[in-house]
Amino acid sequence: MEDYRYTADFLTIEDGVPTLTEVKGSYRLGSQGRAFTAFHEAGHATVSWLLKGASPLVKVTIIPRGKALGAAWYLPEERQITTKAQWLDEIAATLAGRVSEQIFFGHLSTGALNDLERVTKMAYAMVAYYGMSKKIGPISYYDSAGTRDTFTKPFSEQTAIAIDGEVRRILEEAYARAREIIEANNDKINQMADMLLDKETIYSEDIESILGPSAQSKKEAEEKKAENTQT
């Protein structure tokens, strides 16, 4: 069975999204909310499709699931290790929904809460656990044994400030990268959002018809070509 990863953008009725109404324990979106969700998901789809380090996209929907207004399914690669470049691609793709909101609607919503939580944890892990920050250096504060006192940090206040600064830098650079990609593909994101509003759920072949072959498929083709050349 395929190991699909499901990601959702969580937004509840209490968050005050325009024309959002509760129906049978789930939620139904009005036209304004559907458009907002469509562009949010189109942003995620576009950036993840165009970055080779991001996980391959399987499908995207704007049909609410529980308290999630939209969702995307990815097929993660079987990785023994994850490189710094792959982490950065995943962070940029995860931030792309929020970036798309800002570009196409001129304001932000609370719909990216789940995305922001995920990328903050990812960036922190890069800096404090995996030694992927030149400023902090090749050191890990990860407590694999789980014996550390929850209230005691294994580093000084000065180091804590430096870690926070590096996490912020990583996220801001990824945000700018996602914005550059979305702005360069403005018309295609409009086309994808229109398709989502029409079909509600789209698949990888639909996205390929708009953006062309994914960066992941191109990478795979290059690797196979290299293998055939060696043999």
CSV table of C-alpha atoms in Angstrom, one decimal:
chain,number,residue,atom,x,y,z
A,1,MET,CA,0.0,0.0,0.0
A,2,GLU,CA,1.3,3.4,-0.9
A,3,ASP,CA,2.5,5.5,2.0
A,4,TYR,CA,0.7,8.8,1.4
A,5,ARG,CA,1.3,11.8,3.6
A,6,TYR,CA,-1.7,13.9,4.1
A,7,THR,CA,-1.4,17.6,5.0
A,8,ALA,CA,-4.2,19.9,5.9
A,9,ASP,CA,-4.7,23.5,6.6
A,10,PHE,CA,-6.6,23.8,9.9
A,11,LEU,CA,-9.1,26.7,10.3
A,12,THR,CA,-12.1,26.5,12.6
A,13,ILE,CA,-15.4,28.3,12.7
A,14,GLU,CA,-14.1,30.4,15.6
A,15,ASP,CA,-11.4,31.9,13.3
A,16,GLY,CA,-14.0,34.0,11.6
A,17,VAL,CA,-13.5,33.1,7.9
A,18,PRO,CA,-16.1,34.9,5.8
A,19,THR,CA,-19.1,32.8,4.7
A,20,LEU,CA,-18.0,29.7,6.6
A,21,THR,CA,-20.9,27.7,8.0
A,22,GLU,CA,-21.0,24.5,10.1
A,23,VAL,CA,-22.8,21.5,8.6
A,24,LYS,CA,-23.1,18.1,10.2
A,25,GLY,CA,-19.9,18.4,12.3
A,26,SER,CA,-17.9,19.5,9.2
A,27,TYR,CA,-17.8,22.9,7.4
A,28,ARG,CA,-19.1,24.3,4.2
A,29,LEU,CA,-17.4,27.1,2.5
A,30,GLY,CA,-19.0,30.1,0.8
A,31,SER,CA,-17.7,31.5,-2.5
A,32,GLN,CA,-15.2,33.8,-0.8
A,33,GLY,CA,-13.8,31.1,1.5
A,34,ARG,CA,-13.6,28.6,-1.4
A,35,ALA,CA,-11.5,31.1,-3.5
A,36,PHE,CA,-9.2,31.8,-0.6
A,37,THR,CA,-8.7,28.1,0.0
A,38,ALA,CA,-8.2,27.4,-3.8
A,39,PHE,CA,-5.4,29.9,-4.1
A,40,HIS,CA,-3.8,28.7,-0.8
A,41,GLU,CA,-3.7,25.1,-2.0
A,42,ALA,CA,-2.6,26.2,-5.5
A,43,GLY,CA,0.4,28.0,-3.9
A,44,HIS,CA,1.4,24.8,-2.1
A,45,ALA,CA,1.0,22.7,-5.2
A,46,THR,CA,3.0,25.0,-7.5
A,47,VAL,CA,6.0,25.4,-5.2
A,48,SER,CA,6.2,21.7,-4.2
A,49,TRP,CA,5.8,20.7,-7.9
A,50,LEU,CA,8.7,23.0,-9.0
A,51,LEU,CA,11.2,22.1,-6.2
A,52,LYS,CA,13.0,18.8,-6.6
A,53,GLY,CA,13.6,18.3,-2.9
A,54,ALA,CA,9.9,18.5,-2.0
A,55,SER,CA,7.8,15.4,-1.8
A,56,PRO,CA,5.9,14.4,-5.0
A,57,LEU,CA,2.3,15.7,-5.0
A,58,VAL,CA,-0.5,13.2,-5.6
A,59,LYS,CA,-3.7,15.3,-5.3
A,60,VAL,CA,-5.1,18.5,-3.9
A,61,THR,CA,-8.7,19.3,-2.7
A,62,ILE,CA,-10.7,22.2,-1.5
A,63,ILE,CA,-13.4,19.9,-0.1
A,64,PRO,CA,-13.4,20.5,3.7
A,65,ARG,CA,-12.5,17.5,5.8
A,66,GLY,CA,-13.5,17.9,9.4
A,67,LYS,CA,-12.0,21.3,10.4
A,68,ALA,CA,-9.6,21.4,7.5
A,69,LEU,CA,-10.7,23.6,4.6
A,70,GLY,CA,-8.3,22.2,2.1
A,71,ALA,CA,-5.7,19.4,1.8
A,72,ALA,CA,-2.9,18.0,-0.2
A,73,TRP,CA,-1.6,14.4,-0.4
A,74,TYR,CA,2.1,13.7,-1.0
A,75,LEU,CA,4.0,10.5,-1.7
A,76,PRO,CA,7.2,10.9,0.4
A,77,GLU,CA,10.4,9.4,-1.0
A,78,GLU,CA,12.0,6.6,0.9
A,79,ARG,CA,14.9,8.5,2.4
A,80,GLN,CA,17.4,7.1,4.8
A,81,ILE,CA,18.7,10.6,5.3
A,82,THR,CA,17.4,14.1,4.4
A,83,THR,CA,19.8,16.7,3.1
A,84,LYS,CA,19.8,20.4,4.0
A,85,ALA,CA,18.6,21.3,0.5
A,86,GLN,CA,15.6,18.9,0.8
A,87,TRP,CA,14.7,20.4,4.2
A,88,LEU,CA,14.8,23.9,2.6
A,89,ASP,CA,12.6,22.8,-0.3
A,90,GLU,CA,10.0,21.3,2.0
A,91,ILE,CA,9.9,24.5,4.1
A,92,ALA,CA,9.5,26.7,1.1
A,93,ALA,CA,6.7,24.5,-0.2
A,94,THR,CA,4.9,24.4,3.1
A,95,LEU,CA,5.0,28.2,3.4
A,96,ALA,CA,3.7,28.7,-0.1
A,97,GLY,CA,0.0,28.6,0.8
A,98,ARG,CA,0.5,31.6,3.1
A,99,VAL,CA,2.5,33.4,0.5
A,100,SER,CA,-0.2,32.8,-2.1
A,101,GLU,CA,-2.8,34.3,0.2
A,102,GLN,CA,-0.7,37.4,0.6
A,103,ILE,CA,0.0,37.8,-3.1
A,104,PHE,CA,-3.5,37.2,-4.5
A,105,PHE,CA,-5.7,38.7,-1.7
A,106,GLY,CA,-3.4,41.2,-0.1
A,107,HIS,CA,-3.8,40.0,3.4
A,108,LEU,CA,-3.2,36.9,5.6
A,109,SER,CA,-5.5,34.5,7.3
A,110,THR,CA,-5.3,32.1,10.2
A,111,GLY,CA,-5.5,29.2,7.8
A,112,ALA,CA,-1.7,28.7,7.7
A,113,LEU,CA,-1.4,27.9,11.4
A,114,ASN,CA,-0.6,24.2,10.8
A,115,ASP,CA,1.9,25.2,8.1
A,116,LEU,CA,3.7,27.7,10.4
A,117,GLU,CA,3.9,25.2,13.2
A,118,ARG,CA,5.4,22.6,10.9
A,119,VAL,CA,8.0,24.8,9.4
A,120,THR,CA,9.1,26.3,12.7
A,121,LYS,CA,9.7,22.8,14.0
A,122,MET,CA,11.6,21.8,10.9
A,123,ALA,CA,13.8,24.9,11.0
A,124,TYR,CA,14.5,24.4,14.7
A,125,ALA,CA,15.5,20.8,14.1
A,126,MET,CA,17.9,21.9,11.3
A,127,VAL,CA,19.6,24.4,13.6
A,128,ALA,CA,19.5,22.8,17.1
A,129,TYR,CA,19.4,19.0,16.3
A,130,TYR,CA,21.1,18.4,12.9
A,131,GLY,CA,23.9,21.0,13.0
A,132,MET,CA,22.8,22.6,9.7
A,133,SER,CA,23.6,26.2,10.7
A,134,LYS,CA,27.0,27.6,10.2
A,135,LYS,CA,26.5,30.2,12.9
A,136,ILE,CA,25.5,27.6,15.6
A,137,GLY,CA,27.9,25.0,14.2
A,138,PRO,CA,28.1,21.2,14.1
A,139,ILE,CA,26.4,20.6,17.4
A,140,SER,CA,23.2,18.9,18.5
A,141,TYR,CA,21.1,19.7,21.5
A,142,TYR,CA,18.8,16.7,20.8
A,143,ASP,CA,18.0,14.6,23.9
A,144,SER,CA,17.6,11.1,22.4
A,145,ALA,CA,17.5,9.5,25.9
A,146,GLY,CA,14.7,11.8,27.0
A,147,THR,CA,16.4,12.4,30.4
A,148,ARG,CA,16.7,16.1,30.2
A,149,ASP,CA,14.7,18.3,32.6
A,150,THR,CA,11.9,19.9,30.5
A,151,PHE,CA,12.5,23.3,32.2
A,152,THR,CA,16.3,23.4,31.7
A,153,LYS,CA,17.8,24.3,28.3
A,154,PRO,CA,21.1,22.6,27.4
A,155,PHE,CA,22.5,25.9,26.2
A,156,SER,CA,23.0,29.5,27.3
A,157,GLU,CA,20.6,32.4,26.8
A,158,GLN,CA,23.0,33.8,24.3
A,159,THR,CA,22.9,30.6,22.3
A,160,ALA,CA,19.1,30.5,22.6
A,161,ILE,CA,18.9,33.9,21.0
A,162,ALA,CA,21.3,32.8,18.2
A,163,ILE,CA,19.2,29.7,17.5
A,164,ASP,CA,16.0,31.8,17.3
A,165,GLY,CA,17.8,34.2,14.9
A,166,GLU,CA,18.9,31.3,12.7
A,167,VAL,CA,15.4,29.8,12.7
A,168,ARG,CA,13.9,33.2,11.7
A,169,ARG,CA,16.5,33.6,8.9
A,170,ILE,CA,15.8,30.1,7.5
A,171,LEU,CA,12.0,30.8,7.4
A,172,GLU,CA,12.3,34.3,6.0
A,173,GLU,CA,14.6,33.1,3.2
A,174,ALA,CA,12.3,30.2,2.4
A,175,TYR,CA,9.3,32.6,2.4
A,176,ALA,CA,11.1,34.9,-0.1
A,177,ARG,CA,12.0,31.9,-2.2
A,178,ALA,CA,8.3,30.7,-2.3
A,179,ARG,CA,7.2,34.2,-3.1
A,180,GLU,CA,9.6,34.4,-6.1
A,181,ILE,CA,8.3,31.1,-7.5
A,182,ILE,CA,4.6,32.1,-7.1
A,183,GLU,CA,5.1,35.5,-8.6
A,184,ALA,CA,6.9,33.9,-11.6
A,185,ASN,CA,4.0,31.5,-12.1
A,186,ASN,CA,1.1,33.9,-11.4
A,187,ASP,CA,-1.0,33.0,-14.4
A,188,LYS,CA,-0.5,29.3,-13.8
A,189,ILE,CA,-1.6,29.6,-10.2
A,190,ASN,CA,-4.7,31.4,-11.3
A,191,GLN,CA,-5.4,28.6,-13.8
A,192,MET,CA,-4.9,26.0,-11.1
A,193,ALA,CA,-7.2,27.8,-8.6
A,194,ASP,CA,-9.9,28.0,-11.3
A,195,MET,CA,-9.6,24.3,-11.9
A,196,LEU,CA,-9.9,23.6,-8.1
A,197,LEU,CA,-13.0,25.8,-7.9
A,198,ASP,CA,-14.5,23.9,-10.8
A,199,LYS,CA,-13.4,20.3,-9.9
A,200,GLU,CA,-12.8,20.7,-6.2
A,201,THR,CA,-10.2,17.9,-6.3
A,202,ILE,CA,-7.4,17.7,-8.8
A,203,TYR,CA,-4.6,15.1,-9.4
A,204,SER,CA,-1.0,15.1,-10.5
A,205,GLU,CA,-2.0,14.8,-14.2
A,206,ASP,CA,-4.1,17.9,-13.9
A,207,ILE,CA,-1.2,19.8,-12.3
A,208,GLU,CA,1.2,18.5,-15.0
A,209,SER,CA,-1.1,19.9,-17.7
A,210,ILE,CA,-0.6,23.3,-16.2
A,211,LEU,CA,3.0,23.3,-14.9
A,212,GLY,CA,4.6,20.6,-17.1
A,213,PRO,CA,6.6,17.7,-15.6
A,214,SER,CA,7.4,18.0,-11.9
A,215,ALA,CA,10.9,18.7,-10.7
A,216,GLN,CA,10.9,15.3,-9.0
A,217,SER,CA,10.1,13.5,-12.2
A,218,LYS,CA,12.8,15.4,-14.0
A,219,LYS,CA,15.3,14.5,-11.3
A,220,GLU,CA,14.3,10.8,-11.4
A,221,ALA,CA,14.7,10.8,-15.2
A,222,GLU,CA,18.2,12.4,-14.9
A,223,GLU,CA,19.2,9.8,-12.3
A,224,LYS,CA,18.0,6.9,-14.5
A,225,LYS,CA,19.9,8.4,-17.5
A,226,ALA,CA,23.0,8.6,-15.5
A,227,GLU,CA,22.7,5.0,-14.3
A,228,ASN,CA,22.2,3.8,-17.9
A,229,THR,CA,25.2,5.7,-19.0
A,230,GLN,CA,27.4,4.1,-16.4
A,231,THR,CA,26.2,0.6,-17.3
